[in-house]
Backbone as a ProteinNet text record, in pm:
[ID]
protein_1_A
[PRIMARY]
MTLKTQPQYGFEDYLAAERAGRDVKHEYVNGEVFAMTGASFNHNLIVLNLGSELRARLKGSPCYVLPSDMRVRIEAANAGKYPDLTALCDAPRFHDDRQDVLLNPALIVEVLSASTEAYDRGGKFAAYRRLPSLEEYALVSQDQPLVEVFSRQSDGRWVLSESEGLDAEAVFASLGCRVALREIYNKVVFEHGGREGD
[TERTIARY]
9415.7	9420.7	9307.2	9184.3	9125.9	9083	9085.5	9130.4	8951.8	8925.4	8824.5	8804.2	8662.2	8686.8	8531	8583.6	8487.9	8359.6	8241.3	8101.8	8149.1	8094.3	8136.7	7993.7	7994.2	7856.2	7889	7778.4	7748.5	7764.8	7776.6	7778.9	7658.6	7560.9	7417	7371.3	7373.3	7360.8	7453.7	7600.5	7666.5	7571.4	7559.7	7496.4	7344.6	7268.2	7110.3	7151.1	7292.4	7350.1	7396.4	7442	7495	7379.5	7254.8	7199.6	7058	7109.7	7028.3	7057.3	7137	7183.1	7281.7	7344.1	7451.8	7556.5	7614.9	7674.7	7831.4	7843.7	7966.4	8019.2	8031.2	8074.3	8189.7	8131.9	8223.5	8284.7	8382.1	8459.8	8407.2	8395.9	8373.9	8449.6	8511.8	8649.5	8681	8604.9	8532.5	8473.8	8384.1	8275.5	8308.9	8427.4	8448.7	8411.4	8389.2	8331.7	8443.2	8480.9	8591.2	8595.2	8527.1	8497.7	8596	8522.4	8604.2	8610.7	8765.5	8781.7	8769.2	8773.3	8769.9	8872.1	8887.9	9012.3	9086.3	9163.3	9278	9193.3	9235.1	9198.5	9240.9	9388.3	9485.2	9431.5	9358.5	9296.3	9165.4	9084.4	9022.8	8994.7	9090.4	9144.4	9147.8	9252.2	9312.3	9223.2	9108.4	8982.1	8918	8893.6	8775	8913.8	8970.5	9103.7	9098.1	9114.6	9126.4	9015.8	8900.8	8799.4	8693.5	8756.9	8668.6	8752.6	8895.3	8996.9	8877.4	8963.3	8863.4	8745.8	8681.3	8502.9	8504.1	8615.7	8627.1	8683.4	8793.2	8826.9	8698	8648.9	8535.5	8426.7	8387.1	8259.2	8205.5	8108.4	8034.4	8141.9	8191.5	8237.2	8131.5	8126.2	8060.9	8066.9	8215.2	8297.6	8212.1	8197.8	8167.6	8270.1	8305.6	8410.6	8320.7	8300.6	8234.7	8318.6	8188.6	8346.4	8294.5	8357.2	8392.7	8259.1	8143.7	8021.1	8025.2	8049.6	8036.7	8065.3	8004.2	8051.6	8096.5	8223.7	8257.8	8254.5	8194.2	8216	8260.8	8346.4	8488.2	8464	8366.5	8294.7	8383.3	8495.4	8592.9	8666.7	8691.5	8719.3	8655.5	8513.4	8394.1	8446.6	8439.1	8476.6	8405.8	8369.1	8339.3	8377.6	8377.8	8476.6	8417	8485.7	8486	8615	8616.8	8757.2	8713.7	8874.3	8843.3	8766.3	8805.2	8721.6	8728.6	8583	8579.8	8559.5	8570.8	8565.4	8586.2	8442.5	8459.2	8358.8	8408.5	8334.5	8236.1	8225.8	8121.8	7999.6	7903.5	7796.6	7792.5	7737.5	7764.2	7725.4	7758.3	7713.6	7621.7	7548.7	7552.7	7498.4	7503.4	7506.3	7338	7228.2	7079.5	7053.9	6908.8	6823.2	6862.6	6940.2	6932.2	7068	7142.2	7235.8	7334	7373.8	7474	7585.5	7576.1	7693.3	7765.3	7879.3	7910.1	7995.7	7978.9	8018	8180.7	8217.7	8299.7	8348.4	8432.7	8531.1	8634.7	8705.1	8796.2	8935.1	8927.6	8981.9	9002	9041.5	9002.4	9153.7	9103.4	9207.8	9162.1	9284.6	9312.9	9425.7	9387	9490.8	9490.7	9689.1	9757.2	9742.2	9763.4	9742.5	9907.6	9919.3	10002.2	9934.1	9808.6	9738.5	9705.9	9674.2	9613.9	9755.4	9847.5	9908	9973.6	9960.1	10039.2	9941.2	9764	9719.2	9653.3	9681.5	9640	9704.9	9880	9918	9931.2	9903.9	9913	9759.5	9723.6	9575.3	9457.8	9432.2	9334.7	9378.1	9530.5	9560	9487.7	9540.5	9483.6	9371.3	9336	9158.3	9117.3	9114.1	9094.1	9148.3	9268.5	9336	9245.4	9118.5	9047	8935	8909.8	8814.7	8778.2	8788.1	8771.2	8770.8	8698.9	8708.7	8803.5	8912.5	9008	9105.2	9142	9214.8	9371.9	9330.7	9413.2	9378.7	9515.8	9444.2	9576.6	9557	9614.6	9607	9755.8	9787.8	9857.7	9788.1	9841.9	9907.2	9979.4	10040.5	9969.4	9971	9947.5	10047.8	10165.5	10327.8	10385.4	10355	10450	10366.4	10407.8	10343.1	10385.4	10331	10386.4	10210.1	10185.9	10094.2	10144.3	10088	10183.6	10037.5	10045.6	9900.7	9949.3	9870.4	9926.6	9856.8	9889.3	9768.5	9787.4	9754.8	9685.8	9740.5	9841	9838	9817.8	9802.9	9658.5	9731.7	9898	9869	9886.8	9801.4	9750.7	9845.1	9961.9	10049.6	10064.8	10102.3	10048.1	10146.6	10172.4	10289.6	10324.7	10391.4	10393.6	10414.2	10347.3	10405.2	10395.1	10538	10556.2	10514.2	10438.2	10430.2	10499.4	10575.4	10629.1	10719.2	10623.4	10657.6	10562.5	10498.8	10430.6	10496.9	10523.4	10514.8	10510.7	10488.8	10480.2	10295.6	10272	10094	10088.7	9964.4	9922.7	9843.3	9890.2	9860.4	9711.6	9607.2	9518.8	9431	9479.7	9491.9	9349.1	9311.2	9158.2	9051.7	9046.6	8979.9	9023.8	9091.6	9202.2	9199.6	9286.8	9316.9	9431.6	9468.9	9607.3	9579.7	9616.4	9608	9732.5	9725.3	9854.6	9886.6	9994.8	10005.6	9968.7	10028.2	9976.7	9830.2	9753.2	9615.2	9555.6	9621.1	9582.2	9633.3	9686.4	9770.7	9754	9680.2	9627.6	9556.7	9626.8	9634.5	9637.9	9721.8	9735.8	9899.8	9893.6	10011.6	10081.1	10194.1	10273.6	10342.9	10369.5	10439.6	10567.7	10609.3	10766.1	10691.1	10532.2	10536	10502.5	10557.7	10481.5	10334.4	10304.8	10129.7	10130.5	10116.4	10124	10006.4	10013.2	9888.2	9794.8	9829.6	9753.6	9785.5
-15815.9	-15864.3	-16029.3	-16030.4	-16153.9	-16269.1	-16368	-16465.9	-16487.5	-16525.7	-16554.1	-16710.5	-16767.5	-16941.4	-16987.3	-17066.5	-17122.1	-17209.6	-17170.7	-17206.7	-17365.6	-17431.7	-17520.9	-17624.4	-17729.7	-17784.8	-17968	-17983.8	-18115	-18204.2	-18345.9	-18476.3	-18468.8	-18444.3	-18475	-18355.4	-18199.7	-18171	-18121.6	-18187.9	-18211	-18274.1	-18433.4	-18506.6	-18489.8	-18387.5	-18321.8	-18235	-18123.8	-18112.4	-18141.2	-18246.1	-18364.4	-18445.1	-18479.3	-18504.8	-18449.9	-18315.7	-18243.1	-18221.4	-18260.1	-18279.5	-18156.6	-18159.1	-18038	-18124.9	-17988.7	-18023.1	-18120.7	-18048.4	-18101.5	-18190.9	-18264.6	-18352	-18276.6	-18299.3	-18231.4	-18352	-18349.2	-18410.2	-18333.3	-18403.4	-18384.5	-18372.4	-18320.2	-18335.5	-18267	-18301.8	-18254	-18115.7	-18115.4	-18019	-17888.5	-17952.9	-17832.2	-17875.6	-17891.9	-17930.4	-17823.9	-17957.6	-17921.2	-17960.5	-17891.2	-17919.5	-18017.4	-18126.2	-18214.6	-18148.4	-18160.7	-18123.8	-18232.5	-18214.1	-18316.7	-18408.4	-18498.8	-18555.1	-18560.8	-18636.5	-18619.2	-18787.2	-18717.5	-18881.3	-18968.5	-19017.9	-19088.4	-19109.6	-19047.6	-19088.5	-19179.3	-19110.7	-19241.5	-19333.9	-19322.5	-19436.2	-19560.8	-19527.7	-19649.1	-19653.9	-19577.6	-19638.4	-19724.7	-19675.6	-19781.2	-19887.4	-19895.7	-20019.9	-20126.3	-20053.2	-20142.9	-20168.2	-20139	-20130.4	-20267.3	-20267.2	-20368.3	-20494	-20520.1	-20607.5	-20649.6	-20615	-20650.5	-20692.9	-20636.5	-20706.5	-20809.8	-20796	-21002.5	-21087.6	-21062.5	-21159.6	-21203.9	-21102.8	-21105.7	-21212	-21172.5	-21209.1	-21363	-21403.3	-21498.8	-21511.8	-21419.4	-21434.5	-21367.6	-21314.7	-21273.9	-21113.4	-21058.9	-20921.9	-20800.2	-20703.9	-20580.8	-20507.1	-20443.4	-20318.4	-20211.1	-20094.8	-19959.5	-19827.4	-19812.9	-19679.4	-19509.2	-19369.4	-19284.7	-19220.2	-19256	-19202.4	-19292.7	-19365.9	-19425.2	-19388.8	-19294.7	-19213.3	-19305.8	-19279.6	-19360.8	-19275.4	-19294	-19259.8	-19327	-19246.3	-19280.4	-19189.5	-19208.1	-19174.7	-19160.3	-19225.7	-19186.5	-19089.8	-19058.4	-18903.4	-18797.7	-18859.7	-18714.4	-18710	-18769.4	-18775.3	-18830	-18759	-18883.5	-18822.3	-18957.2	-18884.7	-19021.3	-18962.1	-19022.5	-19101.2	-19225.6	-19325.7	-19313.1	-19316.5	-19364.9	-19494	-19579	-19680.9	-19780.6	-19866.7	-19896.8	-20092.7	-20142.2	-20258.3	-20289.6	-20473.3	-20500.1	-20626.6	-20779.7	-20850.4	-20908.9	-20846.9	-20870.9	-20800.3	-20796.5	-20779.7	-20644.1	-20532.7	-20381.8	-20297.1	-20261.3	-20191	-19985.5	-19956.6	-19849.5	-19731.7	-19621.6	-19510.1	-19511.4	-19507.6	-19494.8	-19555.5	-19579	-19667.4	-19588	-19477	-19423.6	-19508.5	-19577.7	-19706.6	-19646.8	-19459.3	-19413.8	-19370.2	-19432.8	-19380.4	-19498.2	-19594.1	-19692.2	-19694.7	-19811.6	-19775.5	-19874.7	-19972.3	-20084.3	-20133.9	-20088.8	-20129.6	-20191.3	-20258.8	-20374.7	-20292.4	-20298.2	-20192.7	-20046.9	-19953.9	-19825.5	-19819.5	-19752.8	-19755.6	-19585.6	-19519.2	-19345.3	-19356	-19332.3	-19269.7	-19153.1	-19120.8	-19018	-18920.2	-18748.1	-18638	-18570.2	-18479.8	-18401.4	-18315.2	-18233.3	-18187.3	-18278.4	-18409.4	-18472.4	-18541.6	-18577.3	-18711.2	-18673.9	-18538.4	-18549.1	-18568.6	-18551.8	-18509.6	-18663.4	-18763.6	-18892	-18984.6	-18954.4	-19026	-18978.5	-18841.7	-18820	-18818.7	-18681.1	-18661.6	-18816.3	-18793.2	-18895.2	-19048.8	-19054.2	-19190.4	-19222.8	-19141	-19082.7	-19158.3	-19064.7	-19102.4	-19229.4	-19276.8	-19404.8	-19505.5	-19528.2	-19620	-19639.2	-19504.9	-19509.5	-19577.4	-19658.9	-19763.1	-19873.1	-19937.9	-20031.4	-20145.9	-20228.9	-20243.6	-20204.2	-20163.6	-20106.3	-20230.5	-20303.2	-20389.2	-20354.9	-20273.6	-20254.9	-20101.3	-20025.1	-19892.3	-19884.6	-19938.4	-19875	-19728.3	-19697.3	-19573.5	-19614.4	-19565.9	-19636.8	-19485.1	-19467.4	-19406.4	-19365.6	-19208.8	-19171.9	-19221.1	-19156.6	-19097.1	-19190.8	-19390.6	-19444.4	-19618.1	-19679.2	-19817.2	-19845.9	-19847.1	-19827.6	-19807.5	-19941.8	-19969	-20005.5	-19929	-19921.1	-19967.9	-20083.2	-20127.1	-20125.6	-20091.1	-20087.1	-20162.5	-20277.7	-20343.7	-20350.8	-20391.6	-20404.6	-20522.5	-20513.2	-20666.5	-20656.2	-20818.9	-20809.7	-20721.6	-20728.4	-20613.4	-20453.9	-20387.9	-20304.6	-20234.4	-20253	-20207.1	-20198.4	-20091.5	-20088.9	-20192.2	-20241	-20243.3	-20237.5	-20172.9	-20148	-20251.4	-20271.5	-20364.6	-20300.9	-20272.2	-20178.9	-20284.7	-20278	-20344.4	-20228.8	-20243.7	-20131	-20205.3	-20175.1	-20215.6	-20275.5	-20286.9	-20385.3	-20521.5	-20526.8	-20703.2	-20719.4	-20633.5	-20666.4	-20728.1	-20754.8	-20767	-20723.5	-20646.6	-20562.8	-20699.6	-20700	-20854.6	-20745.4	-20775.4	-20730.7	-20828.5	-20903.7	-20974.8	-20981.5	-20868.6	-20862.7	-20867.7	-20893.6	-20938.6	-21110	-21104.7	-21226.7	-21267.9	-21164.2	-21125.5	-21055.6	-21068	-21017	-20957.2	-20819.9	-20756.7	-20766.4	-20753.5	-20771.8	-20572	-20502.6	-20385.2	-20360.2	-20441.1	-20450.7	-20389.8	-20440.2	-20426.2	-20298.4	-20261.4	-20156	-19955.6	-20012.6	-19926.6	-19957.7	-20000.1	-20050.6	-19916.5	-19904.9	-19724.4	-19637.2	-19624.7	-19532.1	-19447.3	-19268.3	-19257.3	-19193.9	-19250.8	-19151.2	-19022.9	-18951.8	-18838.1	-18816.9	-18941.2	-18962.8	-19006.4	-18982.5	-19017.2	-19175.2	-19250.9	-19408.3	-19441.5	-19477.1	-19575.1	-19687.5	-19711.8	-19871.5	-19968.7	-20127	-20208.3	-20200.8	-20162.5	-20169	-20304.8
9495.6	9367.4	9397.9	9311.4	9377	9272.2	9332.5	9161	9125.6	9024.6	9020	9041.4	9103.3	9116.7	9023.1	9012.9	8925.3	8998.5	9023.2	9086.7	9138.3	9247.1	9275	9253.9	9228.4	9161.9	9228.7	9283.4	9317.7	9224.4	9225.8	9074	9078.8	9108.5	9048.1	8967.6	9049.9	8923	8785.6	8838.3	8723.8	8631.7	8694.7	8618.8	8542.5	8568.3	8556	8427	8449.6	8315.4	8187.3	8172.9	8092.7	8063.8	8113.4	8081.5	8004.5	8020.8	7970.2	7801.7	7788.3	7645.7	7571.5	7660.6	7601.7	7493.8	7434.7	7251.7	7281.8	7384.9	7415.9	7563.5	7568	7711.7	7806.9	7925.5	8043.2	8125	8188.9	8317.7	8467.9	8558.1	8689.8	8775.3	8847.4	8945.9	9048.8	9151	9333.1	9320.2	9201.9	9237.9	9090.1	8989.2	8900.2	8723.2	8699.6	8572.2	8453.7	8375.2	8275.1	8123.4	8065.5	7922.4	7778.3	7766.1	7686.4	7563.9	7519.7	7329.8	7252.7	7136.7	7009.8	7015.5	6958	6948.8	6790.2	6752.2	6641.8	6549.8	6450.7	6371.5	6427.7	6407.8	6487.8	6632.8	6701.5	6824.3	6867.9	6725.7	6739.9	6655.7	6536.5	6490.4	6578.8	6658	6770.2	6880.2	6931.7	6958.2	6931.3	6832.2	6739	6725.2	6612.5	6630.1	6738.9	6903.5	6978.5	7021.2	6989.7	7098.3	6993.4	6883.2	6777.7	6795.7	6835	6874.6	7006.8	7093.7	7226.3	7175.2	7120	7134.8	7075.6	6956.8	6909.8	6965.3	7047.8	7110.2	7258.9	7255.8	7367.6	7352	7236.4	7166.5	7248.7	7329	7345.2	7477.4	7561.3	7691.6	7740.1	7906.6	7956.4	7994.7	7908.7	7930.3	7831.4	7821.2	7776.7	7741.5	7613.8	7626.3	7558.3	7616.6	7577.8	7539.6	7464.6	7405.2	7495.1	7435.3	7533.3	7566	7576.3	7569.1	7695.2	7736.1	7910.9	8011	8079.4	8205.6	8322.4	8350.7	8487.1	8586.9	8749.4	8867	8920.7	8990.1	9101	9204.3	9282.7	9421.3	9490	9543.4	9638.4	9603.7	9419.8	9421	9397.7	9399.2	9361.1	9256.1	9132.4	8990.2	8932.7	8794.8	8674.6	8575.5	8462.5	8390.3	8233.8	8141.4	7986	7954.7	7967.8	7913.3	7796	7756.5	7575.8	7556.5	7637	7628.8	7753.3	7802.2	7919.7	7940	8021.2	8003.8	8164.1	8113.3	8253.1	8172.9	8329	8302.1	8411.1	8493.5	8558.2	8576.2	8545.8	8637.2	8606.5	8486.4	8510.6	8677.4	8747	8788	8804.8	8856	8756.3	8874.3	8860	8918.4	9012	8900.6	8897.4	8840.9	8746.6	8657.1	8536.1	8532.5	8377.1	8317.4	8370.6	8324.7	8235.6	8298.7	8172.8	8253.6	8383.1	8473.4	8545.2	8447.8	8516.7	8677.5	8733.2	8879.3	8886	8781.7	8855.7	8691	8647.5	8516.4	8586.2	8463.7	8560.2	8460.8	8316.8	8257.7	8208.1	8176.7	8160.7	8049.7	7957.9	7848.4	7802.6	7786.8	7747.2	7637.9	7529.5	7391.9	7447.1	7492.4	7469	7378.9	7484.6	7315	7421.4	7332.3	7397.5	7511.6	7488.7	7576.6	7671.2	7707.5	7808	7881.7	7834.6	7877.9	8032.6	8041.9	8185.4	8275.9	8280.5	8351	8331.9	8188.8	8204.5	8321.2	8282	8397.2	8567.9	8535	8707.1	8717.2	8769.5	8839.4	8799.3	8672.7	8620.8	8652.1	8641.1	8699.8	8852.1	8923.5	9099.3	9129.9	9072.4	9012.7	9021.6	8923.5	8842.3	8926.5	8991.8	9151	9250.4	9269.3	9375.1	9367.7	9268.9	9241	9204.9	9295.8	9382.1	9273.9	9199.8	9100.1	8982.2	8959.9	8850.9	8852.2	8755.2	8754.2	8669.7	8599	8484.5	8447	8390.7	8359.1	8203.3	8070.9	7971.6	7893.4	7884.8	7828.4	7651.1	7600.4	7440.2	7333.6	7334.7	7233.2	7119.6	7064.2	6942.8	6840.8	6910.2	6795.7	6794.4	6819.9	6825.9	6868.3	6819.7	6856.5	7017.9	7116	7249.5	7351.7	7440.1	7471.8	7610.7	7746.5	7888.3	7958.6	8025.2	8122.4	8220	8345.6	8489.1	8502	8566.3	8644	8810	8857	9016.6	9053.4	9146.4	9260.8	9379.3	9410.1	9531	9627.4	9622.2	9783.6	9765.5	9653.1	9583.2	9520.8	9489.2	9434.3	9304.5	9206.3	9070.1	8979.9	8879.1	8850.2	8660.2	8615.2	8447.2	8378.5	8266.1	8159.3	8028.2	7996.4	7826.2	7712.5	7627.6	7443.4	7358.3	7308.5	7225.3	7100.1	6948.7	6845.6	6773	6665.1	6578.7	6629.9	6642.1	6631.6	6786.7	6895.9	7042	7017.2	7163.2	7199.1	7288.7	7340.1	7464.6	7519.1	7662	7781.8	7845	7838.7	7905	7987.2	8128.5	8185.7	8280.7	8306.9	8303.5	8214.6	8123.9	8056.6	7954.2	8045.9	7957.4	7789	7763.3	7594.3	7602.2	7488.2	7392.2	7303.1	7245	7120.5	7079.2	6934	6877.3	6845	6857.4	6833.2	6710	6574.6	6457.5	6490.1	6523.9	6484.3	6587.9	6667.5	6730.6	6648.3	6565.4	6474.4	6334.6	6271.7	6191.2	6108.7	6021.6	5912.6	5998.4	6105	6148.3	6077.1	6050.4	6023.5	6166	6193.3	6303.5	6203.8	6270.4	6266.5	6113.6	6190.5	6051.7	5970.2	5955.8	5752	5745.4	5853.3	5798.2	5832.8	5732.6	5759.9	5814	5907.1	5975.7	5918.9	5963.1	5878.9	5800.8	5699.4	5541.6	5546.3
[MASK]
++++++++++++++++++++++++++++++++++++++++++++++++++++++++++++++++++++++++++++++++++++++++++++++++++++++++++++++++++++++++++++++++++++++++++++++++++++++++++++++++++++++++++++++++++++++++++++++++++++++

């Protein structure tokens, strides 16, 4: 019995194909390329809500908040990913002059779904941790008002801080701001049928 293997690609080959205008975004993991699927209504609403709230709080600051079309290169993990949100307060550094591959995010946010949660918590977080610039990694639930923020400590450990319930606030120390979960989940309809934040 032989196993069919995917062809191995170099990062530059992957990047050239992505830039050539494929209709579907792909993530790159150590020579393998994986198509990304579409996201749910709630997923998109949460990303837009949080991105808008962060941007409003950071107006006039040197910080940037970027949507999911901003590719992030993790050289130490030989990976390229599209986080749901990326933010930084330092001058952005890019892979090349095209400025479409960021190298130095301070905050990465992923909105969890049933199909990606294990990977977002496991392999993806392991890769992101290899970014020297990364200070925080946030996981946002679609199923309940819950935001988990993992913060890098000076000794390299990652410490979890949970914010749960609509009256709670998520703290993003890397950006020097906090956001109420009521704002993050504005108009989100949870499976139990409740609509939050009208």
